[in-house]
Tab-separated table of C-alpha atoms in Angstrom:
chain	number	residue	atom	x	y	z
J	1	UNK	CA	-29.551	-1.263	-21.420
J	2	UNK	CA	-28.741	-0.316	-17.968
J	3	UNK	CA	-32.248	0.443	-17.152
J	4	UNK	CA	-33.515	-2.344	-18.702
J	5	UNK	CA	-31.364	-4.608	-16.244
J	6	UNK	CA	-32.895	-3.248	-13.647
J	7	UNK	CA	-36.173	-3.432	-14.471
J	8	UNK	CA	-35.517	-6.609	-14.533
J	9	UNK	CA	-33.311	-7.632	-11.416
J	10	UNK	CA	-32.655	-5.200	-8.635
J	11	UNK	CA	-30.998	-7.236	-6.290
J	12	UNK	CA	-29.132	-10.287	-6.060
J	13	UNK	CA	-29.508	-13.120	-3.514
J	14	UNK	CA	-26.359	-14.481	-2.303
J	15	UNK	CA	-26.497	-18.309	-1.134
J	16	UNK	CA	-22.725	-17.595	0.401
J	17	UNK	CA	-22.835	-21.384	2.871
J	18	UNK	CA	-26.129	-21.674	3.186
J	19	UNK	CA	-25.623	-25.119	1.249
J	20	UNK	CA	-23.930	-26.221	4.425
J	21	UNK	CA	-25.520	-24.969	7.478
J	22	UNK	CA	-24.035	-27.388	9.762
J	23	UNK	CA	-20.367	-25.120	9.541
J	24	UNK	CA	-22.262	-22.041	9.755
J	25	UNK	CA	-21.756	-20.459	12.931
J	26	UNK	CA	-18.301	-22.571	13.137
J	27	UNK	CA	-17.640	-19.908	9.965
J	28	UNK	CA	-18.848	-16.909	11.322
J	29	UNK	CA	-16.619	-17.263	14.162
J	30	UNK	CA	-13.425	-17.796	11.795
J	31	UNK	CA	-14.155	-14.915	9.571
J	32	UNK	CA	-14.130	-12.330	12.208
J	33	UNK	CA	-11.681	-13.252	14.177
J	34	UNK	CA	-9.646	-13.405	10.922
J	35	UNK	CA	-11.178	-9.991	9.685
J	36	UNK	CA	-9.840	-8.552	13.227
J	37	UNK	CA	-6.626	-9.620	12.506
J	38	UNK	CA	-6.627	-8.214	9.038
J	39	UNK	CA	-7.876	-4.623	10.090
J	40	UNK	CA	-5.506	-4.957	12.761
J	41	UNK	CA	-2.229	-6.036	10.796
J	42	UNK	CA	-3.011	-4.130	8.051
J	43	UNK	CA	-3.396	-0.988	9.902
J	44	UNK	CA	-0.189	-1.315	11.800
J	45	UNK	CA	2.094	-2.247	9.139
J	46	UNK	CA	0.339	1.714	7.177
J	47	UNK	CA	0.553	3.217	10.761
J	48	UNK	CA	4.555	2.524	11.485
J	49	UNK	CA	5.579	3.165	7.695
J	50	UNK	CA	3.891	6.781	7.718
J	51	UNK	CA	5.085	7.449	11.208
J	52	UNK	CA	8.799	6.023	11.080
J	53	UNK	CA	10.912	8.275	9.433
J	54	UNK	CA	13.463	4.808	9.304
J	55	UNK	CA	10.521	3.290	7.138
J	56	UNK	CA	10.087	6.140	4.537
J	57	UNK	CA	11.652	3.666	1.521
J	58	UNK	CA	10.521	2.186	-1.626
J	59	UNK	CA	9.941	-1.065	-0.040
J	60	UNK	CA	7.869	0.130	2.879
J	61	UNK	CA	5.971	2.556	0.829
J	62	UNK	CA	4.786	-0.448	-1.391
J	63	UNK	CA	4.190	-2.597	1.753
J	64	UNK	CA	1.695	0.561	3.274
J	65	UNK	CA	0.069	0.214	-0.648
J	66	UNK	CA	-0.651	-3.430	0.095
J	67	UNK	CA	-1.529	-3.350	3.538
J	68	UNK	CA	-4.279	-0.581	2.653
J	69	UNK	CA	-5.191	-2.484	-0.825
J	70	UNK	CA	-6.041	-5.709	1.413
J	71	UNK	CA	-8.600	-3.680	3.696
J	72	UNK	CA	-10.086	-2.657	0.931
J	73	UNK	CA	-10.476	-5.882	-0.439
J	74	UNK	CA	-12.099	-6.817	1.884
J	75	UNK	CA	-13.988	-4.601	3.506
J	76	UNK	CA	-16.999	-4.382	0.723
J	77	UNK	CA	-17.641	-7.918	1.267
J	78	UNK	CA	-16.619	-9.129	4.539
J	79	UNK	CA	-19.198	-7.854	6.600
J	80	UNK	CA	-22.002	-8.284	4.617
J	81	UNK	CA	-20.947	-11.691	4.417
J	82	UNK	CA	-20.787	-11.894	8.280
J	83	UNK	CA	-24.169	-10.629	8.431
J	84	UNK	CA	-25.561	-13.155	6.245
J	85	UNK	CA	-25.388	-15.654	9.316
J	86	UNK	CA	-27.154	-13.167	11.865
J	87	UNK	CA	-30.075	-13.036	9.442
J	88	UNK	CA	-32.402	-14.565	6.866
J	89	UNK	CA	-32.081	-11.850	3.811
J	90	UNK	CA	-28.834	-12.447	2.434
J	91	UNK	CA	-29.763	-10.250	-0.594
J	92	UNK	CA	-27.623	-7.710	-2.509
J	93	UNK	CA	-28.822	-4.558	-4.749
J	94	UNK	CA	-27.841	-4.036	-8.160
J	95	UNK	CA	-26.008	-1.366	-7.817
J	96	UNK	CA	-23.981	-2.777	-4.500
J	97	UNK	CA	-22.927	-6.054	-6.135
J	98	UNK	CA	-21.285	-3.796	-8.639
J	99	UNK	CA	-19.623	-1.820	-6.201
J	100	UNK	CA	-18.267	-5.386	-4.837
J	101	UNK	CA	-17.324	-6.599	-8.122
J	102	UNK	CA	-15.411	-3.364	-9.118
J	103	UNK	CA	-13.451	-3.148	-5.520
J	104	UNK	CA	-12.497	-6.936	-6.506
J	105	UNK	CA	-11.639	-6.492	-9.864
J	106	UNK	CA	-9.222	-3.374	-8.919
J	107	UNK	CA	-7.672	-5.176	-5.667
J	108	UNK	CA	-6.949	-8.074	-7.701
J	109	UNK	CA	-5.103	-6.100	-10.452
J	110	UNK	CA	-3.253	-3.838	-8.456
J	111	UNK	CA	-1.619	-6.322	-6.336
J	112	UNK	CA	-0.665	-8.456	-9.069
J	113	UNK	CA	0.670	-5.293	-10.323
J	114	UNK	CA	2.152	-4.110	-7.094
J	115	UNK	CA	3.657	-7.139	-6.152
J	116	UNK	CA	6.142	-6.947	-9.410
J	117	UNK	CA	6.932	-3.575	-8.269
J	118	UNK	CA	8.621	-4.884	-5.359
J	119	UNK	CA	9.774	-7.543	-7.245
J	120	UNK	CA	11.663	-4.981	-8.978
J	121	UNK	CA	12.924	-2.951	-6.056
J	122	UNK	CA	14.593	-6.317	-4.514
J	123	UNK	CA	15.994	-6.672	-8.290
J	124	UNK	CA	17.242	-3.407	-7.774
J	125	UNK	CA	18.477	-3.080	-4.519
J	126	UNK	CA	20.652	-6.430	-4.746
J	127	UNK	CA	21.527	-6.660	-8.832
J	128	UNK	CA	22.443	-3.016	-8.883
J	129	UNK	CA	22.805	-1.070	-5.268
J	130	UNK	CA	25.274	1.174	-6.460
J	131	UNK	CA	22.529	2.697	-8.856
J	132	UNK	CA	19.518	2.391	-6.078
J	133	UNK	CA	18.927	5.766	-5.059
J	134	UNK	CA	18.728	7.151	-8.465
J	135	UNK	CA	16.723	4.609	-10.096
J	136	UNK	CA	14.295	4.073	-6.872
J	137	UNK	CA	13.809	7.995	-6.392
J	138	UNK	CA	10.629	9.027	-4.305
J	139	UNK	CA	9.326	10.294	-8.305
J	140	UNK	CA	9.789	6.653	-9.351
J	141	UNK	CA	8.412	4.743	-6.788
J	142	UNK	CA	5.685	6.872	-6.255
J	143	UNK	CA	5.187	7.170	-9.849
J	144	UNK	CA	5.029	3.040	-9.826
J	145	UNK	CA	2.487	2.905	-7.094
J	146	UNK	CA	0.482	5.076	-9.144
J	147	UNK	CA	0.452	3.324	-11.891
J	148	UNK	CA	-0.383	-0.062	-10.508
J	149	UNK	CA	-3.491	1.627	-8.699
J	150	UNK	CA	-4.443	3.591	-12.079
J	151	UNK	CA	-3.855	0.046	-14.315
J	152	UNK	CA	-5.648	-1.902	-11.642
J	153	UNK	CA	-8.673	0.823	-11.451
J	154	UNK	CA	-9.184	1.070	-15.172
J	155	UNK	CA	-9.110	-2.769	-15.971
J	156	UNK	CA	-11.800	-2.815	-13.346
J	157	UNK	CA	-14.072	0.273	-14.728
J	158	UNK	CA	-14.128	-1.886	-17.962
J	159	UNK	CA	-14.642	-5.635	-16.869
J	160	UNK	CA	-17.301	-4.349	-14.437
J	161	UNK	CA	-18.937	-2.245	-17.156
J	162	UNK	CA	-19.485	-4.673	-19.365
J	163	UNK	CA	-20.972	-7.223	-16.805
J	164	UNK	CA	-23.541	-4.995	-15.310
J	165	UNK	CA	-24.559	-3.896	-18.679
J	166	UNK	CA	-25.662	-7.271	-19.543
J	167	UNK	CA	-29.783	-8.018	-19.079
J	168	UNK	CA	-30.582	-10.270	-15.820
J	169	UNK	CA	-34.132	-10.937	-16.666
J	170	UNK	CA	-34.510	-14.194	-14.679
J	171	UNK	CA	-32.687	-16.065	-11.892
J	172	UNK	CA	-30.859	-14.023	-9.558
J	173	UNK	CA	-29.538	-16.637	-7.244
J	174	UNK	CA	-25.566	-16.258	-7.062
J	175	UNK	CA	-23.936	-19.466	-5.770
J	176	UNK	CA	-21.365	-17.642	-4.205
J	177	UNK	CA	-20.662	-15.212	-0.803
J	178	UNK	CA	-19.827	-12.071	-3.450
J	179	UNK	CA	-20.658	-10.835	-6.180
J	180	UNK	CA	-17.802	-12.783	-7.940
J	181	UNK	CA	-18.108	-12.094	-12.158
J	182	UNK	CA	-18.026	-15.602	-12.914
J	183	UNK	CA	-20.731	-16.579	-10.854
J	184	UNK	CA	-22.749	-13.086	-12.142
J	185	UNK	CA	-22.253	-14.289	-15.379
J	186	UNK	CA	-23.987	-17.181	-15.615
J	187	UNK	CA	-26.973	-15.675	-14.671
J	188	UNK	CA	-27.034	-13.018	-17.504
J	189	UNK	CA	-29.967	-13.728	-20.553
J	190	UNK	CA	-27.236	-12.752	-23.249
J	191	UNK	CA	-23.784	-13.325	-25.321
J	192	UNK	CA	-21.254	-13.110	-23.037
J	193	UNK	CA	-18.448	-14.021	-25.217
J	194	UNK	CA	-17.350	-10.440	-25.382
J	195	UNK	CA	-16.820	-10.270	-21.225
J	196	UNK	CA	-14.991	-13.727	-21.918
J	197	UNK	CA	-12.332	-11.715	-24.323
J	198	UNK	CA	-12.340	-8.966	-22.507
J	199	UNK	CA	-11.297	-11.418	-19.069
J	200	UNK	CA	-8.506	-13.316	-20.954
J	201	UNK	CA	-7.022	-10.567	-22.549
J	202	UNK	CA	-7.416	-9.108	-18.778
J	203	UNK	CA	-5.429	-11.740	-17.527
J	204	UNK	CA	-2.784	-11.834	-19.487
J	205	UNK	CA	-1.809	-8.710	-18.577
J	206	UNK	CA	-2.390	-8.380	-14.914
J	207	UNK	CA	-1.489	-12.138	-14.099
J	208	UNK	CA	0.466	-13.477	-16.649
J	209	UNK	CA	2.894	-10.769	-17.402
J	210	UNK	CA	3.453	-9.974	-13.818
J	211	UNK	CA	4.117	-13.723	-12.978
J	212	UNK	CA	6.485	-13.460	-15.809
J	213	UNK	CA	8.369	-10.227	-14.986
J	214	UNK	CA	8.650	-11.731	-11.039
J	215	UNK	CA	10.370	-15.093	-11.984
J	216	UNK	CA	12.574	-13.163	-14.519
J	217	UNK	CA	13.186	-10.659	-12.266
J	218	UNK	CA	13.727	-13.114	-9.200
J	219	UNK	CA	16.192	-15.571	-12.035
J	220	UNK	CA	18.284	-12.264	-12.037
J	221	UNK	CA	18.275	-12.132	-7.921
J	222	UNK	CA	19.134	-15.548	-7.472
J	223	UNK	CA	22.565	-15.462	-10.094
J	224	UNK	CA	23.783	-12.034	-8.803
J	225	UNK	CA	23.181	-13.927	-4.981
J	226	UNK	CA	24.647	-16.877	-5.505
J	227	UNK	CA	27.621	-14.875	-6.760
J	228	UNK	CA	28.126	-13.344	-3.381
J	229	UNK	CA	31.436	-14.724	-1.608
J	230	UNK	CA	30.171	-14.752	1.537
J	231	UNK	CA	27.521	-16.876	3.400
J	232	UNK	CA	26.205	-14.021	5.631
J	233	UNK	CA	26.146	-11.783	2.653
J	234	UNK	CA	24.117	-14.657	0.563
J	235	UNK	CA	21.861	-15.528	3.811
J	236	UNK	CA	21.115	-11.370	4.246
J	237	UNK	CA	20.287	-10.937	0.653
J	238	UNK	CA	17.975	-14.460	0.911
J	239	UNK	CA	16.120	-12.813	4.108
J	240	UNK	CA	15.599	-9.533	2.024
J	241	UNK	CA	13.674	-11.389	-0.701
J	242	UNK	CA	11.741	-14.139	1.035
J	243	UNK	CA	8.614	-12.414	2.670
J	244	UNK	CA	8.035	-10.978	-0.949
J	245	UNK	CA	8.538	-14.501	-2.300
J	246	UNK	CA	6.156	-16.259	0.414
J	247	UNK	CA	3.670	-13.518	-0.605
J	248	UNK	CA	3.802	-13.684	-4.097
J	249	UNK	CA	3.610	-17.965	-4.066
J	250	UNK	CA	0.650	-17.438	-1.758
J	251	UNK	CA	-1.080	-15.081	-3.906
J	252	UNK	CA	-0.656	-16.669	-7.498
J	253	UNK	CA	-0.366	-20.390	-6.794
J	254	UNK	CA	-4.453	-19.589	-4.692
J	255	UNK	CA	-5.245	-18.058	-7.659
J	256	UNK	CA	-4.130	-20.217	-10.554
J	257	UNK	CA	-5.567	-23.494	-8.433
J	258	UNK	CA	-8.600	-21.507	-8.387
J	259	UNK	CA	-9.113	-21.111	-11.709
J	260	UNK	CA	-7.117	-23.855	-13.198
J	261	UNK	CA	-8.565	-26.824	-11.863
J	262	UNK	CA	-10.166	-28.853	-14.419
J	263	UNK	CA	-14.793	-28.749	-14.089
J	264	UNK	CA	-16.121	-31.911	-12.678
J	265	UNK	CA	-18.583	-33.467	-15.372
J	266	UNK	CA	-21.237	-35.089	-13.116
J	267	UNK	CA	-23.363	-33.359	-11.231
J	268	UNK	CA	-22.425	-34.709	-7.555
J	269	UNK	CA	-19.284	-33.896	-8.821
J	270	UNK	CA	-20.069	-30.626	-9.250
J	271	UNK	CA	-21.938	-29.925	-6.059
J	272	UNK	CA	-18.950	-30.759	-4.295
J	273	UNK	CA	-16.698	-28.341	-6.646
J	274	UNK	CA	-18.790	-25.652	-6.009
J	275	UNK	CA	-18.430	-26.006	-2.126
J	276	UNK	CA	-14.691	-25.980	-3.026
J	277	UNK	CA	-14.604	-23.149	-5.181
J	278	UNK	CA	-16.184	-20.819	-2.386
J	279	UNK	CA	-14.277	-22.184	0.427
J	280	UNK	CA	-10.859	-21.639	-1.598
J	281	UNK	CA	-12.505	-18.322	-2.739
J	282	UNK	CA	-12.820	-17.344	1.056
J	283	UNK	CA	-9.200	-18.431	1.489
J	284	UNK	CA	-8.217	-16.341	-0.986
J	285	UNK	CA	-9.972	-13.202	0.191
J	286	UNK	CA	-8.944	-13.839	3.676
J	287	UNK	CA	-6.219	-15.782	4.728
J	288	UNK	CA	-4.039	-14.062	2.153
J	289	UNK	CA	-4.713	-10.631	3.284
J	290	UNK	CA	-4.389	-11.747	6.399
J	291	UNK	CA	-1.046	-13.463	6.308
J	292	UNK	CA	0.630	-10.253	4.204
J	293	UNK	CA	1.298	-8.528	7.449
J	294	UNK	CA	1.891	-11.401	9.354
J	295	UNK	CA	4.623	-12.366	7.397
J	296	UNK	CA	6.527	-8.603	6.708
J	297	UNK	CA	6.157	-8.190	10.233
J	298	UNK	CA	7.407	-11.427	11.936
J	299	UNK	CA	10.166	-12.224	9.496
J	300	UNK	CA	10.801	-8.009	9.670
J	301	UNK	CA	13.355	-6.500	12.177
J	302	UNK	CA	12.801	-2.948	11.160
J	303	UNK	CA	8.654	-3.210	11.475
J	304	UNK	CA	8.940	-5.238	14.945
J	305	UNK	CA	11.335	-1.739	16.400
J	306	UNK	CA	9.116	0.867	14.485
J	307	UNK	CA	6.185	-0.993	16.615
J	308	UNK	CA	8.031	-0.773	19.661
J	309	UNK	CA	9.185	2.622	19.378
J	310	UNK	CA	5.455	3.437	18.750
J	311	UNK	CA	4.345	1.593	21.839
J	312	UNK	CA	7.216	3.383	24.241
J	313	UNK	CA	6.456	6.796	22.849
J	314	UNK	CA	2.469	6.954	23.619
J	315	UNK	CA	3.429	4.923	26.631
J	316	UNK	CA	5.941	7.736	27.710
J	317	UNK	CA	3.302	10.602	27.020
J	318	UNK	CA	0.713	8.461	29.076
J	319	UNK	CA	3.616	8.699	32.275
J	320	UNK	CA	4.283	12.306	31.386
């Protein structure tokens, strides 16, 4: 079967904005200056918690997880989006748009899987800090990083599988900027019903059930805070929780407006969605990787003097 797809199609042609040339360059401009900032963040926020001793905890350790699952998330895609606009092939192989649609498939999963992890270490850390150490041992968290990469990594193998094996023996336009499996989809000559099962079932587990464990989790949080007697104690725990909880509404509510929205019926209609679609598609695989860091970092005392501390030490070594 594999073969057979490619005998058919060997690459893909991506129409990324080329429906609307007119914000084109205006685009190209945004996306690397935001990419910048993501490699940049990113890279700081896995720099300080490897080289702070203060910073080797469960909740950093996830944080460095996150920060490097964003630059991969975007690194497959991002620049071969940006150099779509430099030049007139905006094609894809085979084999590459696979590569991009596994990478997305396992990001995706592991940070919805991830982010309930440290859903769970708040949980812990506030509902039961007598108990932390123990429970939130290097083994466990460790152990729970793992797993989200492994969970994430395997869902991927399988979705990504089973869409690649499908024949492409005719169009091979994607009316997207990736290789996203819903727009590779529609262009298959077969059943995809089974890919359809296979998503759903997908999604229940790596979006649903973390969404679920996070609010019950985060119901726990909020009764054991509100029982606090004091208002600095309340306001501390609050400030320990909300750059998680920023990060987590970000990252579900662009999702489930994604992919929740009801279909336009009319075609005008549903020019216009598409434009949408790929535009909160490109929020989605920018601005949210891109605000992770920004928002651990600036609401973060502990990152902000691990930064400095950096800075003054290879600043002191320069002097010496």
């Amino acid at each position: 079967m594999g073969k057979s797809n490619q005998s058919f199609v060997t690459e893909f042609v991506l129409l990324g904005l080329s429906g609307i040339p007119k914000i084109e360059a205006i685009y190209f401009v945004l996306v690397l200056c935001i990419y910048l900032v993501i490699l940049l963040g990113n890279g700081v926020i896995i720099i300080v918690s490897v080289y702070d001793t203060h910073l080797h905890t469960p909740m950093y350790f996830f944080l460095s997880n996150l920060s490097f699952l964003d630059i991969c998330y975007t690194s497959p895609s991002i620049p071969l989006f940006l150099s779509s606009f430099l030049t007139s092939k905006k094609t894809i192989s085979f084999s590459g748009c696979g590569v991009q649609m596994f990478l997305s498939f396992a990001m995706g999963a592991t940070e919805s899987v991830l982010l309930s992890m440290m859903a769970f270490d708040h949980y812990v850390a506030i509902c039961n800090p007598l108990q932390y150490p123990i429970i939130m041992s290097k083994a466990s968290y460790v152990s729970m990083a793992a797993g989200s990469w492994i969970g994430g990594g395997t869902n991927s193998v399988l979705q990504t599988s089973l869409a690649m094996r499908l024949p492409f023996c005719g169009d091979n336009v994607i009316n997207h900027f990736t290789c996203e499996i819903l727009a590779v989809l529609k262009l298959a000559c077969a059943n995809i019903s089974i890919n359809i099962i296979s998503m759903v079932v997908a999604n229940m587990i790596f979006l649903v059930g973390p969404v679920l464990f996070i609010f019950v989790t985060y119901v726990f949080i909020l009764s054991t805070i509100l029982r606090i007697p004091s208002a600095e104690g309340r306001r501390k725990a609050f400030s320990t929780c909300s750059a998680h909880l920023i990060v987590v509404i970000i990252f579900y509510g662009t999702i489930l407006f994604m992919y929740a929205k009801p279909k336009a019926k009319h075609s005008s209609g549903a020019d216009k969605e598409q434009v949408t679609d790929k535009i909160i598609s490109l929020f989605y695989e920018l601005v949210t990787p891109m605000l992770n860091p920004l928002i651990y970092s600036l609401r973060n005392k502990d990152v902000k003097a691990a930064v400095k501390s950096i800075l003054c030490q290879k600043c002191f070594s320069e002097g010496m």
